[in-house]
Coordinates of C-alpha atoms in Angstrom, one line a residue:
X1 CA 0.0 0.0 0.0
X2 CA 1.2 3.6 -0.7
X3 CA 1.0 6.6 0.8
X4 CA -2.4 7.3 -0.8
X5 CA -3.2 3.6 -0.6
X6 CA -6.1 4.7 1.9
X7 CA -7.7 7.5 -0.6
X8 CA -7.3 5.5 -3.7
X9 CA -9.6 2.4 -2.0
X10 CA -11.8 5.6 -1.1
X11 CA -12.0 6.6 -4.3
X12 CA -13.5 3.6 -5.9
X13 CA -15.4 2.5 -3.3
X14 CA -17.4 6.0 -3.9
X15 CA -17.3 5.0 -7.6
X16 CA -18.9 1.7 -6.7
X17 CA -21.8 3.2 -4.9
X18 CA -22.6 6.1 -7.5
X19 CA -22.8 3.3 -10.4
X20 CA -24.9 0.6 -7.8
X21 CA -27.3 4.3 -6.8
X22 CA -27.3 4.8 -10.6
X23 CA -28.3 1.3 -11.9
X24 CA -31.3 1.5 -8.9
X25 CA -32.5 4.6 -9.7
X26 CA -32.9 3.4 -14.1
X27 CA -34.9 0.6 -12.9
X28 CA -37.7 3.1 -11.0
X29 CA -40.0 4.7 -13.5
X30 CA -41.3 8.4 -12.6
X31 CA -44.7 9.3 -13.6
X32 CA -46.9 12.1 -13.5
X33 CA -47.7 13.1 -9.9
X34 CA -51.0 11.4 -8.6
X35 CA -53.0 15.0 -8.2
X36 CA -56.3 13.8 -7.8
X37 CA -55.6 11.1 -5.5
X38 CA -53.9 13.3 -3.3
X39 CA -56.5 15.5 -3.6
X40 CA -59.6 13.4 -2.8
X41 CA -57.1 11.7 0.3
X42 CA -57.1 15.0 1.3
X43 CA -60.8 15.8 1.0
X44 CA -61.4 12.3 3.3
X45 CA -59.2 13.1 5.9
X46 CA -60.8 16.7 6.2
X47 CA -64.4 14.8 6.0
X48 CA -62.9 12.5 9.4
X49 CA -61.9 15.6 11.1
X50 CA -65.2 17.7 10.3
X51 CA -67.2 14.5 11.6
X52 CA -64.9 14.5 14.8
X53 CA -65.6 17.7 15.2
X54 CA -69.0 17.9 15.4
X55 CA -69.4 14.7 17.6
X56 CA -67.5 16.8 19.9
X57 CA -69.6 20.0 19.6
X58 CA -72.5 17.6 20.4
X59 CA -71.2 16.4 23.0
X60 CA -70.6 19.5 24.6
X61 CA -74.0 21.0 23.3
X62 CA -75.7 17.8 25.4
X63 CA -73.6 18.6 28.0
X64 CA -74.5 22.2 28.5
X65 CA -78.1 21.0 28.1
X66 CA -78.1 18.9 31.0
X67 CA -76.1 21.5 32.9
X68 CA -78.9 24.1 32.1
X69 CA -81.8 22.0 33.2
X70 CA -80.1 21.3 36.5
X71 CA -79.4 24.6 36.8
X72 CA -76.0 26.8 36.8
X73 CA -74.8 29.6 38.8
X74 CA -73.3 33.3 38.0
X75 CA -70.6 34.5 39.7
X76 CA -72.6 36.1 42.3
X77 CA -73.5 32.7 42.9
X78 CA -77.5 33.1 41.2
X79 CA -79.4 30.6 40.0
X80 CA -79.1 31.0 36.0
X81 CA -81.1 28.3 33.4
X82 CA -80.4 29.5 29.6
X83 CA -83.8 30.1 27.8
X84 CA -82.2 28.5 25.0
X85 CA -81.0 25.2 26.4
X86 CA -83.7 24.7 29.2
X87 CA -86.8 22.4 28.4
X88 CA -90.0 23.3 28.1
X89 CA -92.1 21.2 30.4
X90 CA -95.9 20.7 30.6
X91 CA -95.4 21.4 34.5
X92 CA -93.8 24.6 33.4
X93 CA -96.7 25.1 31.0
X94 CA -99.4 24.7 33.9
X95 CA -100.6 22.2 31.6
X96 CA -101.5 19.1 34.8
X97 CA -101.7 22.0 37.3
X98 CA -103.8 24.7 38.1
X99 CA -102.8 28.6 38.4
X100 CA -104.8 29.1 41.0
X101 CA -105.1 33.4 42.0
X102 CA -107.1 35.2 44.8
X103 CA -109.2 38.2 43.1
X104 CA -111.1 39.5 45.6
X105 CA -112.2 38.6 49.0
X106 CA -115.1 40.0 51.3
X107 CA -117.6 39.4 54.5
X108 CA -120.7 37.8 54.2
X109 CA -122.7 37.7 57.6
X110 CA -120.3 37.3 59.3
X111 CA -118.3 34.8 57.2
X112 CA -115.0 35.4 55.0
X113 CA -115.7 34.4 51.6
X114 CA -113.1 34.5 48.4
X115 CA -113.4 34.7 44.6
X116 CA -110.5 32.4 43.5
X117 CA -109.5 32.1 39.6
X118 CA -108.1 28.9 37.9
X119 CA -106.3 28.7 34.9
X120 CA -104.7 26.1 32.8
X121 CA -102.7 26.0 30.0
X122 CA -103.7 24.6 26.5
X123 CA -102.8 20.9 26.5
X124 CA -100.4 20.3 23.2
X125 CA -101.9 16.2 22.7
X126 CA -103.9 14.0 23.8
X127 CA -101.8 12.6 26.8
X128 CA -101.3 16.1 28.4
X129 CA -104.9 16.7 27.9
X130 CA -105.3 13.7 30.0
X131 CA -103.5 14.2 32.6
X132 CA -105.1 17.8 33.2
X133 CA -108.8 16.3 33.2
X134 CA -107.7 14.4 35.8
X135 CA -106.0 17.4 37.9
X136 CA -109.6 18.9 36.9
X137 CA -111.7 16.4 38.7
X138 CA -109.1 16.1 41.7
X139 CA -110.9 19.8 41.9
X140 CA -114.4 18.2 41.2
X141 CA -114.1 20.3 38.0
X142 CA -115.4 19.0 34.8
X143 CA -114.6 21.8 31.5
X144 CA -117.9 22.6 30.0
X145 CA -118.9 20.6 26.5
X146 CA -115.6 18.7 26.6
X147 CA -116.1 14.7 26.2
X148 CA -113.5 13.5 25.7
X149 CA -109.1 14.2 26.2
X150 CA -109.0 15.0 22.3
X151 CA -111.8 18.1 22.7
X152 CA -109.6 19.9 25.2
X153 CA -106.2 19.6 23.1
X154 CA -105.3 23.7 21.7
X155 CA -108.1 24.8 24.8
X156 CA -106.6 26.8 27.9
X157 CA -109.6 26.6 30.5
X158 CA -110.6 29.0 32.9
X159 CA -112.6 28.4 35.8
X160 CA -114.5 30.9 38.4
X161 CA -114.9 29.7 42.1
X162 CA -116.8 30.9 45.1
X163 CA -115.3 29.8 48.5
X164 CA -116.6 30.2 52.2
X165 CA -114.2 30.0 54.9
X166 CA -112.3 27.6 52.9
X167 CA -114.8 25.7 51.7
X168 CA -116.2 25.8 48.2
X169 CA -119.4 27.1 47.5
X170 CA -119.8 27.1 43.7
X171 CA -118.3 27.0 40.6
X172 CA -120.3 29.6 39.1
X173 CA -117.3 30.2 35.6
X174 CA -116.8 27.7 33.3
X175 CA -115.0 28.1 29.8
X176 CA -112.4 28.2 27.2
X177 CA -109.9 31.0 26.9
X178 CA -110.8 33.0 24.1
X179 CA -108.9 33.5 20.7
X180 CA -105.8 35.2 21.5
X181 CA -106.6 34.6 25.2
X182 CA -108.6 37.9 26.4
X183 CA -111.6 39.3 25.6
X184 CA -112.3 42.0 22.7
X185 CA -111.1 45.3 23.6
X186 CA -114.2 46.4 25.2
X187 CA -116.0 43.3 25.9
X188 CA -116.4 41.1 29.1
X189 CA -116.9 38.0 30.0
X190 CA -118.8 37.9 33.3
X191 CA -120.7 35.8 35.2
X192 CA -122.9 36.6 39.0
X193 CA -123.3 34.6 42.0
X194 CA -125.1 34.4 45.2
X195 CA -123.1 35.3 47.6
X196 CA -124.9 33.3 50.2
X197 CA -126.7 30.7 48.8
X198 CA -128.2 29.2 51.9
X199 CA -130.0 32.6 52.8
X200 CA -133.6 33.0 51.7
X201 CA -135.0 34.5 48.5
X202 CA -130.9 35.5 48.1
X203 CA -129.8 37.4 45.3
X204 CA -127.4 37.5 42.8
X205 CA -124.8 40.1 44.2
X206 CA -121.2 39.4 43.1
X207 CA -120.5 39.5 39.6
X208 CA -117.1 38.5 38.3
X209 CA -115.7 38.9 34.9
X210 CA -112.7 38.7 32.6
X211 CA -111.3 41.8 30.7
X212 CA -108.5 42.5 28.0
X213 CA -105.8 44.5 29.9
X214 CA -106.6 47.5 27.8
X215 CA -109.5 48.1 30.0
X216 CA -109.1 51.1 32.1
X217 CA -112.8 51.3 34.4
X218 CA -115.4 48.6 34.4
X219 CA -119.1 49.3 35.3
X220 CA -121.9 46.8 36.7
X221 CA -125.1 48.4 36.5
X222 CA -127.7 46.8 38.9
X223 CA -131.8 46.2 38.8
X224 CA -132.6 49.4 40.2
X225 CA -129.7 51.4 37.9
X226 CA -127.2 51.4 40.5
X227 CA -123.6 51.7 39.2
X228 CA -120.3 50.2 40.8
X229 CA -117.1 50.9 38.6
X230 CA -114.0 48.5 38.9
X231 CA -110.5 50.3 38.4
X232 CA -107.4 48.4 37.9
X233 CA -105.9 47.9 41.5
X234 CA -102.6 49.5 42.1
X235 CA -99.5 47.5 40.6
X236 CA -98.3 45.1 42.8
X237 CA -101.0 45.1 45.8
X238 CA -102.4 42.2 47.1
X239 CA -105.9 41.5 48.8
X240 CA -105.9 43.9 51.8
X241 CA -108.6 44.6 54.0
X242 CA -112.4 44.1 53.3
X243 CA -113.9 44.1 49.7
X244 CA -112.7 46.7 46.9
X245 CA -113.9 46.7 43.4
X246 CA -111.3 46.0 41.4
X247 CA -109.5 44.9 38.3
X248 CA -106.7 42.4 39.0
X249 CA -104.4 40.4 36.9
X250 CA -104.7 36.9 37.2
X251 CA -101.7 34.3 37.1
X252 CA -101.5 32.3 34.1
X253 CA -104.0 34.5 32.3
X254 CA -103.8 37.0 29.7
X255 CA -107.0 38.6 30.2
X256 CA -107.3 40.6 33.7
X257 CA -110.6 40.2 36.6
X258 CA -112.4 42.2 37.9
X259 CA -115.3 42.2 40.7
X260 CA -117.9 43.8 41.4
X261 CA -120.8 43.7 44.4
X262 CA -123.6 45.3 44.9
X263 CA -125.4 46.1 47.9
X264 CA -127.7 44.2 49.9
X265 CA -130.9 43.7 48.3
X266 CA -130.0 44.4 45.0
X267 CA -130.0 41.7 42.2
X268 CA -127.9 41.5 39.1
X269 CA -130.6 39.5 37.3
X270 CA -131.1 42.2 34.5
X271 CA -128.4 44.2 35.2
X272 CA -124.7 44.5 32.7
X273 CA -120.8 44.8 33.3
X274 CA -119.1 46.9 30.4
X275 CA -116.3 48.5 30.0
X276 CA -116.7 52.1 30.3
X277 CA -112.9 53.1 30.1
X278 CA -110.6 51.9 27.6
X279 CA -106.6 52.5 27.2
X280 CA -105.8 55.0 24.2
X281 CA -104.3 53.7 21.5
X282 CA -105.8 50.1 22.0

């Protein structure tokens, strides 16, 4: 070996490689690149991670669902349900219960009686319909011309009740919300009651009807032409005291009550309720 021995075996092993590299790379052919495979690969693997995707989002969606009908809190620690996320129920609806409101209250001879207002929401089918007639008759309440669970579906129901020191005394209202759930602007819907029926040859004092909100004064006119006007009771008061003809809202109802009693003696056989005052604009 000579001095170079060592560079010369170099040498021509590199040689040796570059012809072996050479020979390998005649025996590969090199076609045109595979665009439209690479393109629909692409197109499937953005497909997988679209579909991942909204699996996830679902997931999280059902997630914050279930959160919302439990029930979250703010960060003042309130009890916040998104209207967006949280069910609506039929119990939320009133659909199997009653809304049951106070409208006026009074003494009879010495007795406390009340005017109390029920209201139920319209059932959507035949199986919430159902279950409110039954609620109903757990009240001994049966909705007027309604025969079977299928009549009362689309039918919010109002009833008007007479009670004695906590005891009923009649059911004396007894109907279907109206169309758009109140009364034409300047129409009522009223119905009178004894307000003792035990006492003899008693007459018809207490009339109770149901206006649109628009209605500003109510007046019952009585046999002999005496008037009583109703005026909407101050926002946010409650029954206080004795009687006081009033208009009231009524929970669960869009139309508003009102009452009206006349004095002793006086009959509301041929008498009329009627709005007298109406908002402007309405």
């Amino acid at each position: 070996m000579g001095g170079n021995g060592q560079a010369e075996h170099d040498g021509a092993a590199d040689r040796d490689i570059a012809v072996l590299l050479a020979e390998a790379a005649d025996g590969v052919r090199i076609g045109a690149v595979p665009y439209r495979e690479l393109v629909r690969g692409g197109r499937r693997r953005r497909a997988r991670r679209w579909t991942l995707a909204a699996a996830a989002a679902l997931v999280v969606a059902g997630s914050a669902g279930t959160l919302a009908s439990a029930g979250g809190t703010d960060g003042e620690g309130r009890r916040v349900v998104p209207a967006a996320t949280a069910p609506v129920t039929p119990d939320s609806r009133q659909v199997d219960k009653a809304r049951s409101t106070a409208v006026a209250r009074g003494t009879e001879h010495g007795e406390g009686w009340t005017v109390e207002a029920l209201v139920w929401g319209a059932p959507r089918n035949v199986s919430e319909a159902r279950a409110q007639l039954k609620t109903m008759r757990g009240y001994a309440l049966v909705p007027a011309g309604i025969h079977a669970p299928s009549d009362l579906v689309g039918k919010g129901w109002y009833y008007g009740r007479l009670m004695r020191d906590g005891g009923l005394v009649s059911t004396f209202m007894n109907a279907p919300v109206e169309k758009g759930g109140t009364p034409p602007d300047g129409q009522v819907a009223d119905a009178a009651t004894l307000l003792d029926p035990e006492a003899a040859g008693g007459s018809r004092r207490l009339v109770v009807g149901r206006v649109a909100p628009t209605a500003l004064e109510v007046t019952c006119t009585w046999d002999d032409g005496t008037k009583v006007k109703a005026a909407p009771a101050a926002p946010g008061t409650g029954l206080v005291g004795d009687f006081e003809d009033l208009v009231r809202p009524v929970d669960g109802s869009r139309a508003n009550w009102f009452t009206c009693v006349a004095p002793k003696g006086e009959d509301h056989r041929s008498g009329a309720a009627k709005v007298t005052k109406v908002a402007k604009g309405s």
